[in-house]
Protein backbone atom coordinates (compact mmCIF):
# COMPACT_ATOMS: atom_id res chain seq x y z
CA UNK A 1 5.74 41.97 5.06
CA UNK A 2 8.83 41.96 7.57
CA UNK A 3 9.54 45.73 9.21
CA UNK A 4 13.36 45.00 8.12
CA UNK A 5 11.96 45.28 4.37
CA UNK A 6 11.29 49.08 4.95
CA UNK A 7 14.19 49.86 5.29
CA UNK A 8 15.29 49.18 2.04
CA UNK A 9 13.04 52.13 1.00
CA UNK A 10 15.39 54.54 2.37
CA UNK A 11 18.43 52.74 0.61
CA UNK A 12 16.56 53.03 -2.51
CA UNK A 13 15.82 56.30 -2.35
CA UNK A 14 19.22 57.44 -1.27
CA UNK A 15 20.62 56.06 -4.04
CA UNK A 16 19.03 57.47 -6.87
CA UNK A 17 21.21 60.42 -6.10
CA UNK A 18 25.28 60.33 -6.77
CA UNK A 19 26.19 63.88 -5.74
CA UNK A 20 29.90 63.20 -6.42
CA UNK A 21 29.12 62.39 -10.10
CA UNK A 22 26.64 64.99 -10.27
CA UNK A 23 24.14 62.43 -11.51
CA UNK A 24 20.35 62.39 -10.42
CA UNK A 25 18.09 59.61 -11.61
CA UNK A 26 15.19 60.75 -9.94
CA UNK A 27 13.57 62.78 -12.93
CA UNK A 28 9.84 61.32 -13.24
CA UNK A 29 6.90 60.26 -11.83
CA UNK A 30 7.64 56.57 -13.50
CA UNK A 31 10.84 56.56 -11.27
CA UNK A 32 8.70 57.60 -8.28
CA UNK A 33 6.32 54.44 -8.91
CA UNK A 34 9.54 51.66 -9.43
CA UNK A 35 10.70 53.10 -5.96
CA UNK A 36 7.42 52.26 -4.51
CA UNK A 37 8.19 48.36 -5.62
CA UNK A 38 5.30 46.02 -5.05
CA UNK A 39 3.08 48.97 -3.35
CA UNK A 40 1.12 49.57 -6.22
CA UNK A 41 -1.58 51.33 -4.68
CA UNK A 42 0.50 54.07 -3.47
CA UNK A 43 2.46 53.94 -6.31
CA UNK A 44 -0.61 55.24 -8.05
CA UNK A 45 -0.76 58.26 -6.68
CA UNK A 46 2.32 59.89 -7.57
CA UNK A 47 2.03 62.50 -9.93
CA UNK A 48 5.00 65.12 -11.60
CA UNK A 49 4.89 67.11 -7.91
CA UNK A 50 6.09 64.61 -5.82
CA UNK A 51 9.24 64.61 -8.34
CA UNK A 52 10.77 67.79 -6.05
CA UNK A 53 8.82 66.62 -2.73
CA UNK A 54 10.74 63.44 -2.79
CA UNK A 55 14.52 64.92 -3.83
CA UNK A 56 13.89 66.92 -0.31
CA UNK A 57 12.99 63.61 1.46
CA UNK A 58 15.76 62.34 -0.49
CA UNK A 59 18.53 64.90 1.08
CA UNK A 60 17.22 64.52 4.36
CA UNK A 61 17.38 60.66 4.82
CA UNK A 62 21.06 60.86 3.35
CA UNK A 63 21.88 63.25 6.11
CA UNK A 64 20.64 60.39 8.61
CA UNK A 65 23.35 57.79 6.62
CA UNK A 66 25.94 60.84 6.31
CA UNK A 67 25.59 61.59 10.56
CA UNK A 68 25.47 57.61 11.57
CA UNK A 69 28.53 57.29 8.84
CA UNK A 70 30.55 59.64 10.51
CA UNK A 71 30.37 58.25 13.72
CA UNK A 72 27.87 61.05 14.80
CA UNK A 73 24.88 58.41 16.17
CA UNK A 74 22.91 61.05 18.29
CA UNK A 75 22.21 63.12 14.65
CA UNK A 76 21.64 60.43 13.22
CA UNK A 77 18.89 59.84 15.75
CA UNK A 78 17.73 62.99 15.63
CA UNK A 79 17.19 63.80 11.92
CA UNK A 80 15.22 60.34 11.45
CA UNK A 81 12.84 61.64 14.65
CA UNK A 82 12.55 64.59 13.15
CA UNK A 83 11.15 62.34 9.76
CA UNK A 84 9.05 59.80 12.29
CA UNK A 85 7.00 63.10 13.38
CA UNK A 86 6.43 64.30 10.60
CA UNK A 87 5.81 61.73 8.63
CA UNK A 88 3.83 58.96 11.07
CA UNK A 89 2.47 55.66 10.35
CA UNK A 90 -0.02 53.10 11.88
CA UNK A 91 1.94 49.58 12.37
CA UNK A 92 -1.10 46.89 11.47
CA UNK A 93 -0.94 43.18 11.65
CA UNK A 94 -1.66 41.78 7.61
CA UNK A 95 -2.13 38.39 6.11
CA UNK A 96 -3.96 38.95 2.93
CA UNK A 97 -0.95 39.16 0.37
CA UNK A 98 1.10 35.97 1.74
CA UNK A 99 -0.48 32.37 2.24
CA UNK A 100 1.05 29.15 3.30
CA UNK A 101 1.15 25.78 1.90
CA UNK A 102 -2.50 25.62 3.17
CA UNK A 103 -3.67 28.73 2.11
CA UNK A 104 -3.74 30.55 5.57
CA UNK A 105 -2.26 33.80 5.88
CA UNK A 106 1.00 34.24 6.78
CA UNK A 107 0.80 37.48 9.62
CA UNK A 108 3.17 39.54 9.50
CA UNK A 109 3.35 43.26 10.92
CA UNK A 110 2.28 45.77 7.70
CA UNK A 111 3.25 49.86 7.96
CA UNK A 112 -0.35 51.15 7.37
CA UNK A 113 -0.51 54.73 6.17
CA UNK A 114 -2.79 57.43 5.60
CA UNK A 115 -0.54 60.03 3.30
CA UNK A 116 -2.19 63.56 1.86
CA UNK A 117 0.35 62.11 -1.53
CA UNK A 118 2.51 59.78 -2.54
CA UNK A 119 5.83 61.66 -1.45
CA UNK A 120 4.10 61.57 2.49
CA UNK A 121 3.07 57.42 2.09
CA UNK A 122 6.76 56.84 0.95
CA UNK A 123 8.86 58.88 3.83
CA UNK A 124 6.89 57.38 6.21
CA UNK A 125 7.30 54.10 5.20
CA UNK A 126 11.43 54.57 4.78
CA UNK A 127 11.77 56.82 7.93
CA UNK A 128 10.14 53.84 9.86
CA UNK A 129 11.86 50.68 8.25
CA UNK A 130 15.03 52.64 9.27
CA UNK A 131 13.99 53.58 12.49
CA UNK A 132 13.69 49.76 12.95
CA UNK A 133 16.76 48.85 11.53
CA UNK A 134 18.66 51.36 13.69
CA UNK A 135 17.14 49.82 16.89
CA UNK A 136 17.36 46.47 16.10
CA UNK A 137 21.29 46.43 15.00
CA UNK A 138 23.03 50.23 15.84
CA UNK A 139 23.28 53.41 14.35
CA UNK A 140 26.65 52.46 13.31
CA UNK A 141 24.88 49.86 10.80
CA UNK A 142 24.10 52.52 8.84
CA UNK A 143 27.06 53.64 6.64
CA UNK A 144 28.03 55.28 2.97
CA UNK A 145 30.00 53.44 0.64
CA UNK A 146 33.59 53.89 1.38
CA UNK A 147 34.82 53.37 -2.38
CA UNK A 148 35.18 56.84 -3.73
CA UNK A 149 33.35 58.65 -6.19
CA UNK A 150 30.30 56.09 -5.00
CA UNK A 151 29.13 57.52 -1.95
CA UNK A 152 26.01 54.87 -2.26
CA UNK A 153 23.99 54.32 1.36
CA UNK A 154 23.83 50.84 2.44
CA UNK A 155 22.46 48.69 5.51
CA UNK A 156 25.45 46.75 7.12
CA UNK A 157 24.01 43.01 8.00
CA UNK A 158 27.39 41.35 8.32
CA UNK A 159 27.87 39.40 11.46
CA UNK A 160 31.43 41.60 12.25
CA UNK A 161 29.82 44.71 11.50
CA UNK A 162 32.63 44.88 8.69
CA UNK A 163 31.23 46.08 5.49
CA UNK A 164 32.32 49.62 4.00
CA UNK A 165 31.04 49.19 0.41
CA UNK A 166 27.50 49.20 -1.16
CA UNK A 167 28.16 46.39 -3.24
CA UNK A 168 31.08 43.89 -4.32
CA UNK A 169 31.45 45.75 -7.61
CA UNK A 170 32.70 48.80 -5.35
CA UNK A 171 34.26 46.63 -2.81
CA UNK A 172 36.11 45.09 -5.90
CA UNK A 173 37.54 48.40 -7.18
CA UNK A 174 38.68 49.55 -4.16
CA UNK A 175 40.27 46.75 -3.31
CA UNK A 176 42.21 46.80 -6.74
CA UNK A 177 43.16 50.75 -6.90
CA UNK A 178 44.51 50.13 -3.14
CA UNK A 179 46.53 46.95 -5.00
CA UNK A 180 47.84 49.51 -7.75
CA UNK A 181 48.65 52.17 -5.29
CA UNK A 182 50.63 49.55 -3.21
CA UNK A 183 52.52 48.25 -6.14
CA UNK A 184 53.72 52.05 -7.56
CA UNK A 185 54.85 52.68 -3.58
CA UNK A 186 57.17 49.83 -3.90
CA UNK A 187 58.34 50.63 -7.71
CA UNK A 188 59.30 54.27 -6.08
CA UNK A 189 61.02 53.08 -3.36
CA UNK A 190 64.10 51.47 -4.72
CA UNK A 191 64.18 55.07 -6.84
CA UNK A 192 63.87 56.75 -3.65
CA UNK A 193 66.77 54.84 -2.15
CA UNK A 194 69.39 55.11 -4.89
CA UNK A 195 68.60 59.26 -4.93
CA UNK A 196 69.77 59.40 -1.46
CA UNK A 197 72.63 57.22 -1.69
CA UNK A 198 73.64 59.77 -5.13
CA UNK A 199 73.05 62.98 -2.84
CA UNK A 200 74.79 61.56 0.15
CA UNK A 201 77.90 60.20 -2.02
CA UNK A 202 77.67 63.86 -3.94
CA UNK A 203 77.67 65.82 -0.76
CA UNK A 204 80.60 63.94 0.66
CA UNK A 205 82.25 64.47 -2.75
CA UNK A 206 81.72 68.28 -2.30
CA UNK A 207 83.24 68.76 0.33
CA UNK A 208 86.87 70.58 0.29
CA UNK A 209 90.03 68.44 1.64
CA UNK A 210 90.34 71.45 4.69
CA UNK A 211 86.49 70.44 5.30
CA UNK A 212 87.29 66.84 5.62
C-alpha cells in the first residue's frame, strides 16, 4: 500500500462532519469500521467508545486543513506534530496483500501499528498519510472546500495547485450561483443608471430660476 493512500484517512474522517449544516454522520461503531476501508483487522476492534474518541481526532485533524487553508502553514505543521507524537507508527516494508502477474509480491511501504484501540490505530494512520502528503507537495495542498455551506477537506493533486472545491458537484454550484449573481448585477445596473439620470434631471428641475 502507497503512503499517499493514508492520507485519504484524514479526508475521510474530516468529512463525516459538516459543521455548517450542523450534520454529523459519525454516530456508530459500523461507521467507525467503513472508515477503516480495507483494514479489517483494525476495523474489528472498534467498539461504541471510540464513537466520541474519534469526533475529538476528528476536530483536531480539521484544525490541521482549517490552519494550512488559511494560509497559516506553520499551525498547520504544528497541530499534525502534535498528532505524529501522540499517535506514532512503525513504517514496515509489506508484500503479502498485492502480487504480480507472477505471483511475487508487490513491496510496497505498509504503516504498521500497535494501537491500545481502534480510535489510536486510525489517527495514527491519518496523521501520518498527511504528514506525507504535506511533505511531498506543501502545506498549501491542503485546503477546505471553497463552495459555501460545504466546508468538505480535500487533498489538492492538480498540477497548478488550482483546486478550491471537494468535488465537481461543489465546483459546479459555485460556479453557477457566481453565474446567477453576475447576471442580477447586470439586470440592476441599467435600473441603477436610469435612477440617477431621474434624480439628477429632478434636482436640476428643483432648483429656483435666482438659483440657476
Amino acid at each position: 500500500m502507497e503512503l499517499a493512500y493514508y492520507s485519504d484517512y484524514a479526508v475521510r474522517l474530516v468529512n463525516t462532519e459538516e459543521p455548517a449544516r450542523n450534520r454529523d454522520a459519525l454516530t456508530s461503531v459500523e461507521v467507525i469500521r467503513e472508515l477503516f476501508g480495507p483494514a479489517t483487522q483494525m476495523a474489528r476492534r472498534a467498539t461504541e467508545s471510540d464513537v466520541t474518541r474519534f469526533r475529538s481526532v476528528r476536530a483536531r485533524l480539521r484544525a490541521v486543513f482549517t490552519a494550512a487553508d488559511e494560509g497559516d502553514h506553520t499551525g498547520a505543521v504544528d497541530l499534525l506534530n502534535s498528532l505524529l507524537l501522540e499517535f506514532p507508527v512503525s513504517p514496515q516494508i509489506s508484500g503479502h496483500d498485492y502480487l504480480d502477474e507472477d505471483g511475487r509480491p508487490r513491496w510496497h511501504m505498509h504503516l504498521a501499528d500497535h494501537p491500545s484501540n481502534a480510535t489510536a490505530g486510525y489517527a495514527a494512520i491519518a496523521a501520518m498519510g498527511l504528514a506525507f502528503h504535506l511533505t511531498e507537495f506543501g502545506a498549501d495542498r491542503l485546503g477546505l472546500c471553497q463552495a459555501p455551506p460545504c466546508r468538505n477537506a480535500y487533498l489538492d493533486t492538480s498540477t497548478n495547485r488550482s483546486r478550491r472545491y471537494c468535488s465537481d458537484r461543489c465546483a459546479t454550484r459555485a460556479n453557477v450561483a457566481a453565474y446567477r449573481a453576475r447576471k442580477r448585477l447586470e439586470a440592476e445596473r441599467p435600473v441603477r443608471e436610469d435612477q440617477t439620470g431621474l434624480t439628477a434631471e429632478n434636482s436640476q428641475e428643483s432648483t429656483t430660476p435666482a438659483e440657476r
